[in-house]
Coordinates of C-alpha atoms in Angstrom, one line a residue:
M26 CA 93.8 131.9 100.3
P27 CA 93.3 128.4 101.6
P28 CA 96.7 127.2 102.8
G29 CA 95.9 123.5 102.1
L30 CA 95.8 123.8 98.3
P31 CA 98.2 125.1 95.6
M32 CA 98.2 128.9 95.1
T33 CA 97.3 128.7 91.4
R34 CA 94.3 126.5 92.1
T35 CA 92.9 127.6 95.4
C36 CA 93.2 131.4 95.3
L37 CA 89.5 131.9 94.9
P38 CA 88.5 134.8 92.6
A39 CA 86.2 137.5 93.6
R40 CA 83.5 135.9 91.6
L41 CA 82.4 132.3 91.2
P42 CA 83.7 130.4 88.1
T43 CA 82.2 131.1 84.7
W44 CA 79.4 128.6 84.7
P45 CA 77.9 129.6 88.1
S46 CA 78.0 133.2 86.8
L47 CA 76.1 132.1 83.8
L48 CA 73.6 130.4 86.1
D49 CA 73.1 133.6 87.9
H50 CA 72.5 135.6 84.7
L51 CA 70.1 132.8 83.6
S52 CA 68.3 133.0 86.9
R53 CA 67.6 136.7 86.4
V54 CA 66.3 136.1 82.9
L55 CA 64.1 133.2 84.1
L56 CA 62.8 135.2 87.0
L57 CA 61.9 138.3 84.9
L58 CA 60.4 136.3 82.1
P59 CA 57.8 134.5 84.3
A60 CA 57.0 137.9 86.0
V61 CA 56.2 139.4 82.6
L62 CA 54.2 136.4 81.5
L63 CA 52.3 136.3 84.8
M64 CA 51.4 140.0 84.5
A65 CA 49.9 139.2 81.1
L66 CA 47.9 136.2 82.5
P67 CA 44.8 138.3 83.2
L68 CA 44.5 139.1 79.5
A69 CA 45.2 135.5 78.7
G70 CA 42.6 134.4 81.1
R71 CA 40.1 136.7 79.5
A72 CA 41.0 135.3 76.1
Q73 CA 40.7 131.7 77.2
A74 CA 37.5 132.1 79.3
P75 CA 34.3 130.8 77.7
T76 CA 32.5 133.6 75.9
A77 CA 28.9 133.9 74.8
V78 CA 29.1 131.6 71.8
P79 CA 26.1 129.6 70.8
S80 CA 26.0 126.3 72.5
S81 CA 25.9 124.4 69.2
A82 CA 29.0 126.1 67.9
V83 CA 30.8 125.3 71.1
A84 CA 29.8 121.7 71.1
A85 CA 30.8 121.3 67.5
A86 CA 34.2 123.0 68.0
L87 CA 35.4 121.4 71.2
P88 CA 36.0 117.8 69.9
A89 CA 38.1 119.1 67.0
S90 CA 40.8 120.3 69.4
R91 CA 41.1 117.0 71.1
P92 CA 43.2 114.0 69.8
A93 CA 41.1 111.3 68.2
H94 CA 42.5 108.6 70.6
A95 CA 41.8 110.6 73.8
E96 CA 38.7 109.7 75.9
P97 CA 36.0 112.4 75.7
R98 CA 35.9 114.4 78.9
L99 CA 34.2 117.5 80.4
Q100 CA 36.7 120.3 81.1
L101 CA 36.7 123.7 82.6
A102 CA 39.6 126.0 83.5
G103 CA 42.1 123.4 82.5
R104 CA 40.6 120.8 84.8
D105 CA 39.1 117.4 84.0
I106 CA 35.6 117.1 85.5
V107 CA 34.1 113.9 84.1
V108 CA 35.5 111.2 81.7
F109 CA 32.9 109.7 79.4
R110 CA 33.5 106.0 78.7
A111 CA 30.0 104.5 78.2
A112 CA 27.0 105.2 75.9
A113 CA 23.7 106.2 77.5
L114 CA 20.2 106.9 76.1
G115 CA 21.4 106.2 72.6
L116 CA 24.3 108.7 72.9
S117 CA 27.9 107.8 72.3
P118 CA 30.6 108.9 74.8
T119 CA 31.5 111.7 72.4
D120 CA 27.9 112.9 72.1
R121 CA 27.5 112.9 75.8
Q122 CA 30.7 115.0 76.1
R123 CA 29.4 117.5 73.6
R124 CA 26.1 117.8 75.3
A125 CA 27.6 118.2 78.7
Q126 CA 30.0 120.9 77.5
A127 CA 27.1 122.7 75.9
Q128 CA 25.0 122.6 79.0
L129 CA 27.9 123.9 81.1
Q130 CA 28.5 126.7 78.6
A131 CA 24.9 127.7 78.8
V132 CA 25.1 127.9 82.6
L133 CA 28.2 130.0 82.4
E134 CA 26.4 132.4 80.0
M135 CA 23.7 133.1 82.6
P136 CA 24.4 136.0 85.0
A137 CA 25.2 134.7 88.5
S138 CA 27.1 135.9 91.5
D139 CA 27.9 132.4 92.6
Y140 CA 27.7 128.8 91.3
H141 CA 26.4 125.9 93.4
V142 CA 27.1 122.3 92.4
A143 CA 24.9 119.5 93.5
L144 CA 24.4 115.7 93.0
R145 CA 21.1 113.9 92.7
P146 CA 20.3 110.3 92.2
A147 CA 19.4 109.4 88.6
A148 CA 17.9 106.3 86.9
E149 CA 21.3 104.8 86.0
G150 CA 23.7 106.8 88.1
R151 CA 24.2 110.2 89.6
A152 CA 23.1 113.6 88.0
L153 CA 25.5 116.5 88.2
L154 CA 23.8 119.9 88.4
V155 CA 24.9 123.6 88.6
N156 CA 22.5 126.1 90.0
G157 CA 19.7 123.5 89.4
Q158 CA 20.7 123.0 85.7
L159 CA 21.6 119.4 84.6
I160 CA 25.1 119.2 83.3
S161 CA 25.6 115.5 82.8
A162 CA 24.8 112.1 84.3
L163 CA 27.5 109.9 85.8
M164 CA 27.2 106.3 84.8
P165 CA 28.8 103.3 86.6
A166 CA 30.5 102.3 83.3
D167 CA 32.3 105.7 83.3
L168 CA 34.4 104.6 86.2
G169 CA 36.5 102.3 84.1
I170 CA 36.6 99.5 86.6
D171 CA 35.0 96.0 86.6
A172 CA 31.8 95.6 88.7
P173 CA 31.7 99.0 90.3
T174 CA 29.7 99.3 93.5
E175 CA 27.5 102.1 94.8
Q176 CA 30.3 103.3 97.0
D177 CA 32.6 103.5 94.0
L178 CA 30.0 105.5 92.1
D179 CA 29.4 107.9 95.1
R180 CA 33.1 108.5 95.5
H181 CA 33.5 109.2 91.8
A182 CA 30.6 111.6 91.9
Q183 CA 31.9 113.5 94.9
E184 CA 35.3 113.9 93.2
A185 CA 33.6 115.2 90.1
K186 CA 31.5 117.6 92.2
A187 CA 34.6 118.9 94.0
Q188 CA 36.5 119.4 90.7
L189 CA 33.6 121.2 89.1
Q190 CA 33.1 123.5 92.1
R191 CA 36.8 124.4 92.1
A192 CA 36.8 125.0 88.3
L193 CA 33.8 127.3 88.6
A194 CA 35.5 129.3 91.3
E195 CA 38.6 129.6 89.2
H196 CA 36.4 130.7 86.2
Q197 CA 35.0 133.5 88.3
E198 CA 38.5 134.4 89.6
A199 CA 39.7 134.6 86.0
H200 CA 37.1 137.3 85.3
S201 CA 38.0 139.4 88.3
W202 CA 40.5 142.1 87.5
Q203 CA 40.9 142.8 91.2
R204 CA 41.9 139.3 92.1
L205 CA 44.2 138.9 89.1
G206 CA 46.0 142.2 90.0
L207 CA 46.4 141.1 93.6
S208 CA 47.9 137.8 92.5
A209 CA 50.3 139.6 90.2
L210 CA 51.4 141.8 93.1
W211 CA 52.0 138.7 95.2
V212 CA 54.2 137.2 92.5
L213 CA 56.2 140.4 92.1
G214 CA 56.5 140.7 95.9
S215 CA 57.8 137.1 96.1
L216 CA 60.7 138.1 93.9
G217 CA 61.8 140.3 96.7
V218 CA 62.2 137.2 98.8
L219 CA 63.6 134.8 96.2
L220 CA 66.4 137.1 94.9
P221 CA 67.9 137.7 98.4
L222 CA 67.8 133.9 99.0
L223 CA 69.7 133.3 95.7
W224 CA 72.2 136.0 96.7
A225 CA 72.7 134.4 100.1
L226 CA 73.0 131.0 98.6
R227 CA 75.8 132.3 96.4
K228 CA 77.6 133.8 99.4
V229 CA 77.3 130.6 101.4
S230 CA 78.7 128.6 98.5
R231 CA 81.7 130.9 98.3
I232 CA 82.4 130.6 102.1
S233 CA 81.9 126.9 102.0
L234 CA 84.3 126.5 99.1
R235 CA 87.0 128.4 101.0
L236 CA 86.5 126.4 104.3
L237 CA 86.3 123.0 102.6
A238 CA 89.4 123.8 100.4
R239 CA 91.4 124.8 103.5
G240 CA 90.3 121.7 105.5
A241 CA 90.8 119.3 102.6
G242 CA 94.3 120.6 102.0
A243 CA 95.2 120.3 105.6
Q244 CA 94.0 116.7 105.8
A245 CA 95.7 115.8 102.5
R246 CA 99.0 116.9 103.9
K247 CA 98.7 114.4 106.7
L248 CA 98.2 111.4 104.4
Q249 CA 101.8 110.7 103.6
V250 CA 103.9 107.6 103.1
S251 CA 107.7 107.9 103.3
G252 CA 107.3 111.7 103.0
V253 CA 105.2 111.5 99.8
T254 CA 101.6 112.9 99.9
L255 CA 99.1 110.3 98.7
L256 CA 96.5 112.6 97.4
S257 CA 97.2 115.3 94.8
L258 CA 96.3 118.7 96.2
E259 CA 95.4 119.9 92.8
R260 CA 93.0 117.1 92.1
L261 CA 91.6 117.3 95.6
G262 CA 90.9 121.0 95.0
D263 CA 89.1 120.2 91.8
G264 CA 86.9 117.7 93.6
V265 CA 86.0 120.1 96.4
R266 CA 85.0 122.8 93.8
L267 CA 83.0 120.3 91.9
V268 CA 81.0 119.2 95.0
V269 CA 80.3 122.7 96.1
R270 CA 79.2 123.7 92.6
L271 CA 76.9 120.8 92.3
L272 CA 75.3 121.5 95.7
H273 CA 75.0 125.2 94.7
A274 CA 73.3 124.4 91.4
G275 CA 71.0 121.8 93.0
L276 CA 69.8 124.3 95.7
W277 CA 69.5 127.1 93.1
L278 CA 67.3 124.9 90.9
L279 CA 65.2 123.8 93.8
L280 CA 64.4 127.3 94.9
V281 CA 63.6 128.5 91.4
Y282 CA 61.5 125.4 90.7
E283 CA 59.5 125.9 93.9
W284 CA 59.0 129.6 93.3
L285 CA 57.8 129.0 89.7
G286 CA 55.3 126.4 90.9
W287 CA 54.0 128.7 93.6
A288 CA 53.7 131.6 91.1
L289 CA 51.8 129.5 88.6
R290 CA 49.3 128.5 91.4
Q291 CA 48.4 132.1 92.0
F292 CA 46.5 132.4 88.7
P293 CA 43.5 130.3 87.8
Y294 CA 44.5 129.3 84.3
T295 CA 48.0 128.2 85.3
R296 CA 47.1 126.8 88.6
V297 CA 47.0 123.3 87.2
W298 CA 50.5 123.6 85.9
G299 CA 51.8 124.8 89.3
E300 CA 50.0 121.9 91.1
Q301 CA 51.6 119.5 88.6
L302 CA 55.1 120.9 89.2
H303 CA 54.6 120.6 93.0
A304 CA 53.2 117.1 92.7
A305 CA 56.0 116.0 90.5
L306 CA 58.7 117.2 93.0
R307 CA 56.7 115.8 95.9
D308 CA 56.4 112.4 94.3
A309 CA 60.1 112.3 93.3
L310 CA 61.3 113.2 96.8
G311 CA 58.7 110.9 98.4
G312 CA 59.8 108.0 96.2
V313 CA 63.5 108.6 97.1
L314 CA 62.6 108.8 100.9
V315 CA 60.3 105.8 100.8
G316 CA 62.9 103.7 98.9
A317 CA 65.6 104.7 101.3
A318 CA 63.4 104.0 104.3
S319 CA 62.4 100.6 102.9
A320 CA 66.1 99.7 102.2
L321 CA 67.4 100.9 105.5
P322 CA 66.4 97.8 107.7
Q323 CA 68.0 95.4 105.2
L324 CA 71.1 97.6 104.9
L325 CA 71.4 97.5 108.7
V326 CA 71.4 93.7 108.6
A327 CA 74.1 93.7 106.0
V328 CA 76.2 96.2 108.0
L329 CA 75.8 94.0 111.1
I330 CA 77.0 91.0 109.2
F331 CA 80.1 92.8 108.0
V332 CA 80.8 94.1 111.5
L333 CA 80.6 90.6 112.9
A334 CA 82.9 89.4 110.2
H335 CA 85.4 92.1 111.0
F336 CA 85.2 91.1 114.7
L337 CA 85.8 87.4 114.0
S338 CA 88.7 88.1 111.5
T339 CA 90.5 90.2 114.1
A340 CA 89.7 88.2 117.3
L341 CA 92.3 85.5 116.6
D342 CA 95.1 88.0 115.6
P343 CA 96.9 87.7 119.0
F344 CA 97.0 83.9 118.7
F345 CA 98.4 84.0 115.2
E346 CA 100.9 86.7 116.1
R347 CA 102.3 84.4 118.8
A348 CA 102.4 81.6 116.3
E349 CA 104.4 83.7 113.9
S350 CA 106.9 84.6 116.6
G351 CA 107.4 80.9 117.5
A352 CA 105.7 81.0 120.9
V353 CA 103.0 78.6 119.7
D354 CA 103.8 75.4 117.7
L355 CA 100.9 73.0 117.0
G356 CA 102.7 70.9 114.5
W357 CA 100.6 71.9 111.5
L358 CA 100.7 75.6 112.7
D359 CA 104.2 77.1 113.2
A360 CA 106.0 80.3 112.4
D361 CA 106.0 79.4 108.6
T362 CA 102.3 78.5 108.2
A363 CA 100.8 81.0 110.7
R364 CA 100.6 83.9 108.2
P365 CA 99.0 82.0 105.3
T366 CA 96.6 80.2 107.7
R367 CA 95.5 83.6 109.0
R368 CA 95.0 84.9 105.5
L369 CA 92.9 81.8 104.5
L370 CA 90.8 82.1 107.7
R371 CA 90.1 85.8 106.9
L372 CA 89.3 85.0 103.3
G373 CA 86.8 82.3 104.4
I374 CA 85.1 84.6 107.0
W375 CA 84.7 87.5 104.5
A376 CA 83.5 85.2 101.7
F377 CA 80.9 83.7 104.0
A378 CA 79.9 87.3 105.2
V379 CA 79.5 88.5 101.6
A380 CA 77.3 85.4 100.8
M381 CA 75.1 86.0 103.8
A382 CA 74.8 89.8 103.3
Y383 CA 74.2 89.6 99.5
P384 CA 70.3 89.2 99.8
Y385 CA 70.1 92.2 102.1
L386 CA 72.1 94.6 99.9
P387 CA 69.9 97.3 98.2
G388 CA 69.0 96.3 94.7
A389 CA 70.3 92.8 95.1
Q390 CA 67.0 91.4 93.7
T391 CA 66.9 93.6 90.6
E392 CA 67.6 92.2 87.2
A393 CA 70.5 94.6 86.6
F394 CA 72.2 93.5 89.9
K395 CA 71.7 89.8 89.0
G396 CA 73.0 90.3 85.5
L397 CA 76.1 92.1 86.8
S398 CA 76.8 89.3 89.3
V399 CA 76.5 86.7 86.5
L400 CA 78.9 88.8 84.3
I401 CA 81.5 89.1 87.1
G402 CA 81.2 85.4 87.9
L403 CA 81.7 84.5 84.3
M404 CA 84.8 86.7 84.0
A405 CA 86.2 85.3 87.2
S406 CA 85.6 81.7 86.0
L407 CA 87.3 82.3 82.6
G408 CA 90.2 84.4 83.8
A409 CA 91.0 83.0 87.3
S410 CA 91.9 79.4 86.4
S411 CA 95.6 80.2 86.3
V412 CA 95.3 82.4 89.4
V413 CA 93.7 79.7 91.4
G414 CA 96.3 77.2 90.2
Q415 CA 99.1 79.6 91.4
A416 CA 97.4 80.2 94.7
A417 CA 96.9 76.4 95.3
A418 CA 100.6 75.8 94.4
G419 CA 101.6 78.5 96.9
L420 CA 99.6 76.9 99.6
I421 CA 101.2 73.5 98.9
L422 CA 104.6 75.0 99.1
M423 CA 103.8 76.8 102.4
Y424 CA 102.2 73.8 104.2
T425 CA 104.6 71.2 102.9
R426 CA 107.4 73.5 104.1
T427 CA 109.3 73.0 100.8
L428 CA 110.8 76.5 101.1
R429 CA 111.4 79.0 103.8
I430 CA 112.5 82.6 103.6
G431 CA 116.3 82.8 103.9
E432 CA 117.0 79.4 102.5
Y433 CA 119.4 78.8 99.6
V434 CA 117.7 76.7 96.9
R435 CA 118.0 75.6 93.3
I436 CA 114.8 75.4 91.3
G437 CA 115.4 74.0 87.8
E438 CA 118.2 76.1 86.4
H439 CA 117.6 79.0 88.9
E440 CA 119.6 79.2 92.1
G441 CA 119.5 81.8 94.9
T442 CA 118.2 82.8 98.4
V443 CA 114.5 82.8 99.0
T444 CA 113.5 86.4 99.9
E445 CA 109.7 86.2 99.6
L446 CA 107.2 83.3 99.6
G447 CA 103.9 84.8 98.3
T448 CA 100.5 83.4 97.4
F449 CA 101.1 83.5 93.7
A450 CA 104.9 83.8 93.2
T451 CA 108.2 83.2 95.0
R452 CA 111.1 85.6 94.8
I453 CA 114.8 84.5 95.0
R454 CA 118.0 86.5 94.9
T455 CA 120.9 85.0 93.0
G456 CA 124.6 85.2 94.0
Q457 CA 125.1 87.9 91.3
G458 CA 122.5 90.1 93.0
D459 CA 119.7 89.5 90.5
E460 CA 116.1 88.9 91.8
L461 CA 114.1 86.2 90.1
T462 CA 110.3 85.9 90.4
L463 CA 109.1 82.4 89.9
P464 CA 105.4 81.3 89.6
N465 CA 104.4 78.9 92.4
A466 CA 103.0 76.5 89.8
L467 CA 106.5 76.3 88.2
I468 CA 108.1 75.6 91.6
A469 CA 105.5 72.9 92.5
G470 CA 106.1 71.2 89.1
S471 CA 109.9 71.3 89.3
V472 CA 112.6 69.6 91.3
T473 CA 113.7 71.8 94.2
R474 CA 117.1 71.4 95.8
N475 CA 117.3 73.0 99.2
Y476 CA 121.0 73.6 100.1
S477 CA 120.1 75.1 103.4
R478 CA 118.9 71.8 104.7
T479 CA 121.6 69.5 103.3
G480 CA 123.8 67.9 105.9
G481 CA 122.4 69.7 108.8
G482 CA 124.1 72.5 110.8
A483 CA 124.2 76.2 110.1
G484 CA 124.7 77.8 106.7
F485 CA 124.0 76.1 103.3
A486 CA 125.6 73.4 101.2
L487 CA 128.0 73.9 98.4
D488 CA 129.2 71.2 95.9
T489 CA 131.5 71.1 92.9
T490 CA 132.8 68.4 90.6
V491 CA 136.3 67.6 89.1
T492 CA 137.4 64.7 86.9
I493 CA 140.9 63.3 87.4
G494 CA 142.6 60.5 85.5
Y495 CA 143.1 56.9 86.9
D496 CA 146.8 57.5 87.2
T497 CA 146.3 59.7 90.2
A498 CA 145.6 58.0 93.5
W499 CA 142.1 58.7 94.7
R500 CA 143.3 59.2 98.3
Q501 CA 145.5 62.0 97.1
V502 CA 142.6 63.6 95.2
E503 CA 140.3 63.5 98.2
A504 CA 143.0 64.9 100.4
M505 CA 143.6 67.8 98.0
L506 CA 139.9 68.6 97.7
K507 CA 139.5 68.7 101.5
L508 CA 142.7 70.8 101.8
A509 CA 141.2 73.3 99.3
A510 CA 138.0 73.4 101.3
A511 CA 139.9 74.1 104.5
R512 CA 141.8 77.0 102.9
T513 CA 138.6 78.6 101.6
P514 CA 137.2 81.3 103.9
G515 CA 133.6 81.0 104.8
I516 CA 133.5 77.2 104.5
L517 CA 132.7 75.5 107.8
Q518 CA 134.7 72.6 109.2
D519 CA 131.7 71.3 111.2
P520 CA 130.2 69.4 109.5
A521 CA 133.5 68.4 107.8
P522 CA 133.8 68.6 104.0
R523 CA 133.1 65.3 102.2
V524 CA 134.3 63.8 98.9
F525 CA 132.2 61.3 96.8
Q526 CA 133.4 59.3 93.8
T527 CA 130.2 59.7 91.8
A528 CA 131.3 58.0 88.5
L529 CA 134.0 55.7 87.1
S530 CA 134.0 56.8 83.5
D531 CA 136.1 55.4 80.6
F532 CA 139.0 57.8 81.0
Y533 CA 138.6 59.5 84.4
V534 CA 137.1 59.3 87.9
E535 CA 134.5 61.9 88.8
Y536 CA 135.0 63.4 92.3
R537 CA 132.3 65.5 94.0
L538 CA 133.2 67.8 96.9
V539 CA 130.3 68.7 99.3
V540 CA 130.9 71.4 102.0
Q541 CA 128.9 73.6 104.3
A542 CA 129.2 77.4 103.9
Q543 CA 128.5 80.1 106.5
P544 CA 125.7 82.4 105.0
T545 CA 127.2 85.6 106.4
E546 CA 130.9 84.8 105.9
P547 CA 131.8 85.8 103.2
G548 CA 128.3 86.5 101.8
P549 CA 126.7 85.3 98.6
R550 CA 127.0 81.7 97.6
A551 CA 128.5 82.6 94.2
Q552 CA 131.4 84.4 95.8
V553 CA 132.1 81.4 98.2
L554 CA 132.0 79.0 95.2
S555 CA 134.4 81.2 93.2
L556 CA 136.9 81.2 96.1
L557 CA 136.5 77.4 96.4
H558 CA 137.3 76.9 92.7
A559 CA 140.3 79.1 93.0
E560 CA 141.7 77.1 96.0
I561 CA 141.1 73.8 94.2
Q562 CA 143.2 75.0 91.2
D563 CA 146.0 76.3 93.5
V564 CA 146.1 73.0 95.5
F565 CA 146.2 70.8 92.4
N566 CA 148.9 72.9 90.7
E567 CA 150.9 72.9 94.0
F568 CA 151.0 69.1 94.0
G569 CA 151.4 68.8 90.2
V570 CA 148.0 67.1 89.5
Q571 CA 146.3 68.2 86.3
I572 CA 142.5 68.7 86.1
M573 CA 141.1 67.4 82.9
S574 CA 137.5 68.5 83.4
P575 CA 135.0 68.1 82.1
H576 CA 136.3 65.4 79.7
Y577 CA 139.5 63.3 79.8
L578 CA 140.4 61.5 76.6
G579 CA 144.2 60.9 77.0
D580 CA 147.5 62.1 78.5
P581 CA 148.9 65.2 76.7
A582 CA 152.5 65.4 75.7
E583 CA 153.1 67.9 78.6
A584 CA 151.4 68.0 81.9
K585 CA 148.7 70.7 82.1
V586 CA 149.7 72.2 85.5
V587 CA 150.9 75.7 86.5
P588 CA 153.9 75.7 88.8
P589 CA 153.8 78.1 91.8
A590 CA 156.4 80.4 90.2
R591 CA 153.9 81.2 87.4
W592 CA 150.8 81.6 89.6
R593 CA 150.9 85.5 89.2
P594 CA 152.2 86.5 85.8
A595 CA 151.6 90.0 84.5
P596 CA 149.2 91.6 84.7
A597 CA 148.0 89.5 87.7
Q598 CA 151.3 90.3 89.5
D599 CA 150.4 93.9 90.1
G600 CA 146.7 94.0 89.1
P601 CA 143.6 93.4 91.2
Q602 CA 142.6 89.9 92.3
S603 CA 139.8 88.3 90.2
T604 CA 138.2 87.2 93.4
P605 CA 138.6 89.0 96.8
P606 CA 140.8 86.9 99.1
L607 CA 138.3 87.0 101.9
G608 CA 139.6 85.6 105.1
R609 CA 143.1 84.8 103.7

């Protein structure tokens, strides 16, 4: 059992699967059937051979068996000798064919130990004779070409002579029981060679299946990511079995096909079929080999272009790696823009390589290839407009350095830390732990507030707003806000917290507190902001100043403050804190 594949799929049975077994049974039937038919060919040859029928009857009967649209031709033993296309001496091509067939029949009816075919010059062409008897005249118009020359006529006449000589030899062979019996023995003897070859092929396919299954399973176990195998062993086993079966079936058919063609060539009246089978296979394989050989030089040029593109795309990797690490800073190329610049450079190199190698790809000049290219281009044009827009927006964000990984930003109504700056989208993580994916086009079209660059220094900026009435001194409000910032853990004192009076409204003054927070102490921005809000409430309650945010319309009958004695009523007295008192 191959150890590389699952037991239920790779424990190979003692026999090949069902359909190869069916092929084996079919092969036996196909091999026995031709043998029986070939043994009967001597009788068939006797039945098909020309008999002593009056010439007029033969001439009258032959055209009836030929389709009306076929050109009249002289035939013997299944071979075409001459094709009649022109009228001569007042005879139509059909009449010429009937007369030639009758002359040949008359020659065959005469007793002769051998037949000799000869050519003689005639008034309008060449005369074809058998044992001195005229069979037919070959005319220049029978060649079917415009303005035939004497060389063309001589070549055509020699071909007709050779075909007739071969057909006469096969005619004599068909009437020789000794030669037919010998051919049948050769065919039956060849089965003793074919059957062991098919048996050996079956054994080799079984052994190959076991070895390939074992090797494929061992290699598949090595392809793992984080302990997970990338390729399914079951599917890999199915693929190996399919490949082996296809190769087995192809070789089996090739052997049977070649044997059948060879067997048919052993008998005169099936020799033409065998030659046609062999010629069809030869032409098919020759066409494949010629096509592959003609496409190989251009394919080598395309491969060379792709190899050069790979070399160029990787040659500058050390330079860009140094730029990403910060060792190289050219102004426009720094640690933030090195990676996208390398991607753009690689994309340009490979796009240029594909454009250069396209004319050299096999089949690139065919109409099917061109139509497929147009279809793909149309689909890309219709569906890639938004993709191109997102990619362009991503490049703008990268090269304008609007965002960097690790910075805390606010984009529209979304706020968080940048975790990934991609080509098409940017990911940010909020203070509550959520991850947001924002399209780059949305970011480029929105106002982006970068808190990590506000005020300078380490960390990121925080701000909050309160509204206090005009009856409270603004100096006291600023002092209380700075005191709350100083008590909040994680807020830096350098740069110092700042307070701005951003609006003098009808009933209140709007104060805005801006501080700088350490990113690692206490952690997320939302937690630091929550702690800051808690300290602001405590400080204002401690000094008896009420916060009337967000709107202040008038003084209430009783001040809205919480004295320190009531800061922790039940259940807050014994329960958990709403916000962890980090650093306090």
